[in-house]
Every structure is written in C-alpha cells, then in structure tokens.
Amino acid sequence: MIGAEVEVLEKLPETSSITCPKCSQELPCHTYAQARNIVCNKCDRIFEIREGGLLTVKQFEKYTLPPVLPLGAKGRLKGVPFTVVGFIVYQERDSHYRWREYVLFNPVQGYAYLSEFNGHWNFFQPIYDYSHGNNLHRSFVYEGATFNLFHRYYSKVVYASGEFFWNITSGSPFCTEYVAPPYIITRIKTEKQLTWLLGEYLEPELIKEAFGLQAEMPQQIGIGATEPLSGGLSFGKIKKISVIAALALLFLHLFFMIIARKEVISNTEFTFATAAAPPVQPGPETDPVTQSYLLSVNTSSAEQPPIVGPAFKLSTGLLGSSNMLVSLSAPVQNDWFATAITLRNTTTMQEYDFELGVEYYSGYEDGYSWSEGNHSTETLLSALPDGEYQTFIRPYQSQQNVPFFTLKLENDVPVWSNFWIILLLITAFPAIQYFREKNFEMRRWMNSDFSPYDQ
Amino acid sequence: MLQKVGQFFGCVNCKRSLVFRTEQANCVICTNCRALNYRLSIPEKEAPVTEKVKEEMSVIRVGTTGTFREIKFEVVGRYQYLFKDGYRNHWQIVFSDGRESWLGDWAGNYSIFQAHNNTVAETFANAVPGKKVEINKISFELEMLDEHRLTLAEGEVNDLVLGLKGFISLFFINPSGAMALVNIYPQKKADAPKGVYQTPRIEIFTGNYVEFSSLNLQNTRNYDDWR
C-alpha cells in the first residue's frame, strides 16, 4: 500500500499497488510515500493520500486520447533511466490551448517531465541555480544563452492519471515561459512554491526509441516554441565561419598579390601608315618588350595575312602555367576597332584565339553631352601553359581612321574577379541562412504575444 | 544508566546490539523492534516503541557511508518529515573527524547542511515564494513553503523532535547552490486567548546542494535497476 513502511533495507522495492476505494481497480504505485495524489485510470477519480487512507478530491471527465507514453513505461533519457508515473492534460485557464505532460521518476535523480504540444516535445528538469524571483523579465541570460519571454498563462489540470508528488488540483499555477531554442525555462508560481524548470526540445523519434514505443507519435503541427531550425549550422555559427573564411581568403589573395610577378611581356604600339608616312616594312623596331610596328593601311583587311606580332617565352616555374592579361587600347571616336589575336605555342603548336575590340561614341543632343563605350579593353587568359609563344594579330576597323592601337601582354597578374566570386559565395551562405532563420523565427513567434517581429 | 559514544549496549526491549555514534542524540531507535533506547535510561524499564519510517524510495539508509569535501562520513540516523505537499529526509551524519551534520535527501535533491541560529523570526514574516531574505550573511530566495504533517525517525535521534508537530517549513535557495531550511513552530501559551501566539520558535539549517555522485555513497540500498 502507498506509504508502506520500509520493509527491505537492502534494496529498493519493486512497484507497489493500491486498490481504488471506489472501483477496486489496482493502481500501480512507483513512488510510495512520495505520492500525494493518485488517480484511478478506471473511474478517473483523483485521491489525496493521507495517513488514514485515500480521500477523493474530484472526478475527471473521461479523456479520450490515450497517453503516448503508457504509465509504467521505462526509458532512458539523458543517460538516466526513468519510469513514467504520471500523465496530466493541462489547459490554459483563459484559452483553449491544451498540452500533455508525463511525469518521469527515478529514485536517485528525482523527477523530470516530458511535455508534448502539437507533436513537439520538451524534456524538463528542475533547476536551482537561477531565479529572478517575482520580478518580470523580458529576457535573461542563463548558461550563456539569452532566454526571451515567450508566453505567460495560468494553467489548470483537466485530466490526469497515475501518481503525483504534489497536489495537482490545488490552484492555477502561473507559468512564464522563456525560450532560447532548443531550450526553454519555465517559471511556475503558486501560492506556496516558485519553481524553475529547464526544458530542451527533443525529437519525437528520440522519445519513441527511448521508451520503445510502437505507436505513431503525434503529428507535428506548426513550429514548436523551442524547435531548432533543422538543416545544419545556425546563422550565428555560419556567420563566424564565413567571417573566418573571408579573412582567410583576403589574406590568401593579398599573399598572391604580393608574390605575383606582374611581368609586362610586351607593350606594343601598332601604327597604321599614312600617305605622309608610308610603311617601310612591318615588324618590330625597338626592344623586345616595348615595341612599335608600322603597318600598312591595308593591313586592316580580312584578305591580308595576320601581322606577326611579338614573340615571348612563359616560364612560371612551380605551377607550369600562369595567367595572362591582354589589354587593347585605340583612340576610336564614334567608331569601333577590333583585333583577332592568336597566341601560338611554338613548341606544341597549340593556338589560343580570342578577339578584343573597343568602341567609343559621343555627341551632344538636346543640350546634353553623352558618350558610351571605351577606348580600351582587356581580357584575362587563365592558366596559360609555359612555353614559347608567337602572337598573330589581325586588326579590323570600319573607316580606316584609327591611327594606331596598343596591345599590352602582362603575365602573372593578380586577379580580383576570383576573389570577388569566392567572397560572394562565402557571404551567400550566411545570407541564405539568415533569411531562412528569420522566416523560421517569425513563424515560431507567431504563437507568442511577445514576438520581437512585427505581427 | 548512561550510554557513552562508541560503547555498544543491548536494546532495552529485544537486546539487539546498539551504539551511540553522536553526542547530540538522546536516543537510538532499535532497528529490530523500533524501541527508543535513551542515552540515559532506567535499567529494566520497557522502552516506548516508535512507528516505522515510510518507504519513499530513498537509496540511503542508516549505515550508508560517503565523502563530503574529501572527509568520510557515516549515516547514523534520520528524521523523515512528511509535509502536506512533499517530504524530506534529514539524515544525521558523523564525519570521520567527529563533526556532525545533516544530509538532506528529497525528490532527487541532495544537500549537506547544519543548524544555524542567528536569524530572528521576523525575517520570515509574510514569507511568499520569491521573497528574498538574508540568512547567515547569504541572500536566499524562498522557493517553497509547506505544512508539516508527520515526523518519523530511525537510528540515532532526539525524541523531542518527534514530538514537534504542525510547523511551517520554508525552503530557500541561492543560485550558487546554497540552501536553507527554516521550520517555524507556532507557540501558544496555555492560558492565551484563542488565536494569540507567542513569538514563534524557529529552527534554521543552512548548507549546500550537492551532486549525488559527488557523495560517493557506499552501503546504500541496491538500486541497480535505476542506474
């Protein structure tokens, strides 16, 4: 019987039982003299346990939904073996919201609670290392996490079964919930007690596995008050990682900028001959890097063979290839100029063909000056293999009025585009996570009267 | 006859071998017949018998040993307080250096505490949960108040405690892990009008919550099914 005297000193006793004085149902009792209330699961009467026997407190209306965790079920949570000793259906006193709580018992560790609302589960244990007493706080920090006020309400018991170490029907406890997903701290205030419970969100599958349940778990509806955003790292963590990655990228890029040779291989000016200065012989006239070519006017024609431009040698060493920046500039005015360029590796005879063109137009219309285009352009050839190269140039122009153009070849130059692309990718992840998280949080806080987001 | 500390003697009623381990207790309850064996007793006079303690699934028992701050202790007795809304075990422990203290045990909470008497009763006037008070120069907050129903005991106890009934017990906590218990006993003069009480007598304990595992308890009741 409940409150039985200690009979066996050597070991803890097995589960006891008591007979319901109203319907004679045998009621299991795991907590012995700790129990203050016991509820008959047959006649739904709740009894207060007194020295003289059981005193009927009230009779609950039948609750049609069976508990997900049956009374007496054993399971290990957070490394502690618990037995389910009580089941309570709570309701907010001033609204229709209902949730279910399971009282878990371990004689050494005491009591813990599993709370289920809309298929979302929280595992609660009492804490004694935090309290802000009777003051109302909108937020506070506990164990490094900021807990924000989520909900306040009076609760009442609408149904219960099992045994309880407190009088579950006395009064309407005032509950205040603070969340820091996946954690929640609940302050429960009654006339006689101020209790703080720390809860943690648990996946239903974890509970199902812990208690060896066969039945389906309640379907999840909406977002739980403490439900963590699934799908990897939080925005805060991704932000930290991204900042570290961006700094690493910056340092890496600066390093490559410092070691980049930025070698000008060729800076060649090609001048088209005029009547005053007819061409003598196309070809280089000065040193191998800064060269000048004097071209026939007819050179700018598809029928003409390409100009044999400067030759150069690429020898980068370790990587066996390097980039090359090719820049074209020409003094075009309301005109365009283009040139096809071929780089031929004279060892492998592999050719790299590309075109560069510039155009520039300007005028004055309706009192406004306008211009578009540019006098210069450039292109980057990435990973050009080492070797000896010969350039071939075939210039094009429409009206033969571009007097000259300049072609500059630079080897092993720092490339900012790669830096910006990678930086964009690095910042994209936290940005996406931020918007995911914000959307998730807004949906979470839709259930709260204290949402930090505009409703 | 005066029983000395550490000196074995036979139970007045059943002759089971008993011993006093502390100076404070005025009697030891026989584990066999529940007889109150007083330190100062009249030979051959039958001893009164007490009620057995209730089963409340505590793993501690008289004879359990442990350590607190690296000093060994042994459990020699207990008071089992049953309240309107809960229960509490005060296990009397004796340290290897001779000091005596209390090991608190209720609903998975464990604490080591001592009696403390420097706080006036007015401190606890109008006590409501959440109220802050200073006890022994430590700020505490009232966690719970409860009404006493029954006190049971085993091992070495003071039988006067068993006679104290109907007190209010206050549970105090401090986030650092400190705890305090205050029992307030309403006292009424025999000739006082109805409802008129003297200043209540208070009993105060202060100490700290401790982790069960840190106590390294040995010779407990077997709880292998709950590990």
mmCIF file with all atom_site columns, C-alpha atoms in Angstrom, chain B residues 32-119:
data_model
loop_
_atom_site.group_PDB
_atom_site.id
_atom_site.type_symbol
_atom_site.label_atom_id
_atom_site.label_alt_id
_atom_site.label_comp_id
_atom_site.label_asym_id
_atom_site.label_entity_id
_atom_site.label_seq_id
_atom_site.pdbx_PDB_ins_code
_atom_site.Cartn_x
_atom_site.Cartn_y
_atom_site.Cartn_z
_atom_site.occupancy
_atom_site.B_iso_or_equiv
_atom_site.pdbx_formal_charge
_atom_site.auth_seq_id
_atom_site.auth_comp_id
_atom_site.auth_asym_id
_atom_site.auth_atom_id
_atom_site.pdbx_PDB_model_num
ATOM 1  C CA . ASN B 1 32  ? 14.746 -4.601 15.158 1.00 0.00 ? 32  ASN B CA 1
ATOM 2  C CA . CYS B 1 33  ? 11.911 -3.657 17.487 1.00 0.00 ? 33  CYS B CA 1
ATOM 3  C CA . ARG B 1 34  ? 11.683 0.155  16.992 1.00 0.00 ? 34  ARG B CA 1
ATOM 4  C CA . ALA B 1 35  ? 12.227 0.744  20.738 1.00 0.00 ? 35  ALA B CA 1
ATOM 5  C CA . LEU B 1 36  ? 13.557 4.138  21.800 1.00 0.00 ? 36  LEU B CA 1
ATOM 6  C CA . ASN B 1 37  ? 16.741 3.392  23.711 1.00 0.00 ? 37  ASN B CA 1
ATOM 7  C CA . TYR B 1 38  ? 17.666 6.509  25.650 1.00 0.00 ? 38  TYR B CA 1
ATOM 8  C CA . ARG B 1 39  ? 21.201 7.529  26.382 1.00 0.00 ? 39  ARG B CA 1
ATOM 9  C CA . LEU B 1 40  ? 20.208 7.984  29.970 1.00 0.00 ? 40  LEU B CA 1
ATOM 10 C CA . SER B 1 41  ? 17.836 5.156  30.809 1.00 0.00 ? 41  SER B CA 1
ATOM 11 C CA . ILE B 1 42  ? 16.440 3.312  33.739 1.00 0.00 ? 42  ILE B CA 1
ATOM 12 C CA . PRO B 1 43  ? 17.502 -0.323 33.583 1.00 0.00 ? 43  PRO B CA 1
ATOM 13 C CA . GLU B 1 44  ? 14.802 -2.918 33.157 1.00 0.00 ? 44  GLU B CA 1
ATOM 14 C CA . LYS B 1 45  ? 12.173 -0.302 32.256 1.00 0.00 ? 45  LYS B CA 1
ATOM 15 C CA . GLU B 1 46  ? 10.386 -1.112 28.999 1.00 0.00 ? 46  GLU B CA 1
ATOM 16 C CA . ALA B 1 47  ? 11.111 1.411  26.232 1.00 0.00 ? 47  ALA B CA 1
ATOM 17 C CA . PRO B 1 48  ? 8.419  3.081  24.141 1.00 0.00 ? 48  PRO B CA 1
ATOM 18 C CA . VAL B 1 49  ? 8.198  1.911  20.513 1.00 0.00 ? 49  VAL B CA 1
ATOM 19 C CA . THR B 1 50  ? 8.012  4.245  17.519 1.00 0.00 ? 50  THR B CA 1
ATOM 20 C CA . GLU B 1 51  ? 6.372  3.972  14.142 1.00 0.00 ? 51  GLU B CA 1
ATOM 21 C CA . LYS B 1 52  ? 8.497  2.737  11.247 1.00 0.00 ? 52  LYS B CA 1
ATOM 22 C CA . VAL B 1 53  ? 9.663  5.204  8.649  1.00 0.00 ? 53  VAL B CA 1
ATOM 23 C CA . LYS B 1 54  ? 7.706  5.196  5.389  1.00 0.00 ? 54  LYS B CA 1
ATOM 24 C CA . GLU B 1 55  ? 9.034  3.757  2.173  1.00 0.00 ? 55  GLU B CA 1
ATOM 25 C CA . GLU B 1 56  ? 9.817  6.660  -0.148 1.00 0.00 ? 56  GLU B CA 1
ATOM 26 C CA . MET B 1 57  ? 12.435 5.036  -2.374 1.00 0.00 ? 57  MET B CA 1
ATOM 27 C CA . SER B 1 58  ? 15.476 6.653  -0.805 1.00 0.00 ? 58  SER B CA 1
ATOM 28 C CA . VAL B 1 59  ? 18.646 4.725  -1.559 1.00 0.00 ? 59  VAL B CA 1
ATOM 29 C CA . ILE B 1 60  ? 20.267 5.972  1.658  1.00 0.00 ? 60  ILE B CA 1
ATOM 30 C CA . ARG B 1 61  ? 19.945 4.028  4.887  1.00 0.00 ? 61  ARG B CA 1
ATOM 31 C CA . VAL B 1 62  ? 21.454 4.038  8.351  1.00 0.00 ? 62  VAL B CA 1
ATOM 32 C CA . GLY B 1 63  ? 24.980 2.725  7.879  1.00 0.00 ? 63  GLY B CA 1
ATOM 33 C CA . THR B 1 64  ? 25.483 4.301  4.461  1.00 0.00 ? 64  THR B CA 1
ATOM 34 C CA . THR B 1 65  ? 28.905 5.927  4.160  1.00 0.00 ? 65  THR B CA 1
ATOM 35 C CA . GLY B 1 66  ? 30.175 8.635  1.872  1.00 0.00 ? 66  GLY B CA 1
ATOM 36 C CA . THR B 1 67  ? 32.506 11.579 1.495  1.00 0.00 ? 67  THR B CA 1
ATOM 37 C CA . PHE B 1 68  ? 31.921 15.305 1.512  1.00 0.00 ? 68  PHE B CA 1
ATOM 38 C CA . ARG B 1 69  ? 34.811 17.627 0.682  1.00 0.00 ? 69  ARG B CA 1
ATOM 39 C CA . GLU B 1 70  ? 37.093 14.607 0.939  1.00 0.00 ? 70  GLU B CA 1
ATOM 40 C CA . ILE B 1 71  ? 36.053 13.810 4.501  1.00 0.00 ? 71  ILE B CA 1
ATOM 41 C CA . LYS B 1 72  ? 34.347 10.499 5.135  1.00 0.00 ? 72  LYS B CA 1
ATOM 42 C CA . PHE B 1 73  ? 31.022 10.341 6.889  1.00 0.00 ? 73  PHE B CA 1
ATOM 43 C CA . GLU B 1 74  ? 28.573 7.740  8.048  1.00 0.00 ? 74  GLU B CA 1
ATOM 44 C CA . VAL B 1 75  ? 24.795 7.932  8.296  1.00 0.00 ? 75  VAL B CA 1
ATOM 45 C CA . VAL B 1 76  ? 23.658 7.203  11.862 1.00 0.00 ? 76  VAL B CA 1
ATOM 46 C CA . GLY B 1 77  ? 20.013 8.217  11.900 1.00 0.00 ? 77  GLY B CA 1
ATOM 47 C CA . ARG B 1 78  ? 17.265 10.129 10.183 1.00 0.00 ? 78  ARG B CA 1
ATOM 48 C CA . TYR B 1 79  ? 14.166 12.190 10.593 1.00 0.00 ? 79  TYR B CA 1
ATOM 49 C CA . GLN B 1 80  ? 11.599 11.615 7.898  1.00 0.00 ? 80  GLN B CA 1
ATOM 50 C CA . TYR B 1 81  ? 9.377  14.667 7.623  1.00 0.00 ? 81  TYR B CA 1
ATOM 51 C CA . LEU B 1 82  ? 6.130  14.265 5.764  1.00 0.00 ? 82  LEU B CA 1
ATOM 52 C CA . PHE B 1 83  ? 4.540  17.526 4.667  1.00 0.00 ? 83  PHE B CA 1
ATOM 53 C CA . LYS B 1 84  ? 1.258  18.444 3.136  1.00 0.00 ? 84  LYS B CA 1
ATOM 54 C CA . ASP B 1 85  ? 2.877  18.795 -0.301 1.00 0.00 ? 85  ASP B CA 1
ATOM 55 C CA . GLY B 1 86  ? 6.079  16.805 -0.033 1.00 0.00 ? 86  GLY B CA 1
ATOM 56 C CA . TYR B 1 87  ? 8.551  15.000 2.143  1.00 0.00 ? 87  TYR B CA 1
ATOM 57 C CA . ARG B 1 88  ? 12.110 15.446 3.338  1.00 0.00 ? 88  ARG B CA 1
ATOM 58 C CA . ASN B 1 89  ? 14.765 13.210 4.854  1.00 0.00 ? 89  ASN B CA 1
ATOM 59 C CA . HIS B 1 90  ? 17.269 14.651 7.297  1.00 0.00 ? 90  HIS B CA 1
ATOM 60 C CA . TRP B 1 91  ? 19.957 12.007 7.631  1.00 0.00 ? 91  TRP B CA 1
ATOM 61 C CA . GLN B 1 92  ? 22.196 12.513 10.656 1.00 0.00 ? 92  GLN B CA 1
ATOM 62 C CA . ILE B 1 93  ? 25.794 12.026 9.557  1.00 0.00 ? 93  ILE B CA 1
ATOM 63 C CA . VAL B 1 94  ? 29.020 11.833 11.522 1.00 0.00 ? 94  VAL B CA 1
ATOM 64 C CA . PHE B 1 95  ? 32.266 12.787 9.843  1.00 0.00 ? 95  PHE B CA 1
ATOM 65 C CA . SER B 1 96  ? 35.472 10.910 10.431 1.00 0.00 ? 96  SER B CA 1
ATOM 66 C CA . ASP B 1 97  ? 36.813 13.997 12.240 1.00 0.00 ? 97  ASP B CA 1
ATOM 67 C CA . GLY B 1 98  ? 33.946 13.815 14.727 1.00 0.00 ? 98  GLY B CA 1
ATOM 68 C CA . ARG B 1 99  ? 31.821 16.638 13.338 1.00 0.00 ? 99  ARG B CA 1
ATOM 69 C CA . GLU B 1 100 ? 28.121 16.050 12.944 1.00 0.00 ? 100 GLU B CA 1
ATOM 70 C CA . SER B 1 101 ? 25.981 17.327 10.131 1.00 0.00 ? 101 SER B CA 1
ATOM 71 C CA . TRP B 1 102 ? 22.839 16.630 8.112  1.00 0.00 ? 102 TRP B CA 1
ATOM 72 C CA . LEU B 1 103 ? 22.457 15.005 4.738  1.00 0.00 ? 103 LEU B CA 1
ATOM 73 C CA . GLY B 1 104 ? 19.284 16.205 3.063  1.00 0.00 ? 104 GLY B CA 1
ATOM 74 C CA . ASP B 1 105 ? 17.531 13.890 0.642  1.00 0.00 ? 105 ASP B CA 1
ATOM 75 C CA . TRP B 1 106 ? 14.247 14.565 -1.117 1.00 0.00 ? 106 TRP B CA 1
ATOM 76 C CA . ALA B 1 107 ? 12.970 14.005 -4.636 1.00 0.00 ? 107 ALA B CA 1
ATOM 77 C CA . GLY B 1 108 ? 16.416 13.638 -6.180 1.00 0.00 ? 108 GLY B CA 1
ATOM 78 C CA . ASN B 1 109 ? 17.935 16.594 -4.318 1.00 0.00 ? 109 ASN B CA 1
ATOM 79 C CA . TYR B 1 110 ? 20.854 16.080 -2.001 1.00 0.00 ? 110 TYR B CA 1
ATOM 80 C CA . SER B 1 111 ? 22.340 18.591 0.390  1.00 0.00 ? 111 SER B CA 1
ATOM 81 C CA . ILE B 1 112 ? 24.669 18.891 3.352  1.00 0.00 ? 112 ILE B CA 1
ATOM 82 C CA . PHE B 1 113 ? 23.570 21.359 5.988  1.00 0.00 ? 113 PHE B CA 1
ATOM 83 C CA . GLN B 1 114 ? 23.962 22.380 9.606  1.00 0.00 ? 114 GLN B CA 1
ATOM 84 C CA . ALA B 1 115 ? 21.779 24.009 12.219 1.00 0.00 ? 115 ALA B CA 1
ATOM 85 C CA . HIS B 1 116 ? 22.152 27.767 12.424 1.00 0.00 ? 116 HIS B CA 1
ATOM 86 C CA . ASN B 1 117 ? 20.586 30.033 14.992 1.00 0.00 ? 117 ASN B CA 1
ATOM 87 C CA . ASN B 1 118 ? 21.488 33.665 14.364 1.00 0.00 ? 118 ASN B CA 1
ATOM 88 C CA . THR B 1 119 ? 18.438 34.804 12.466 1.00 0.00 ? 119 THR B CA 1
#
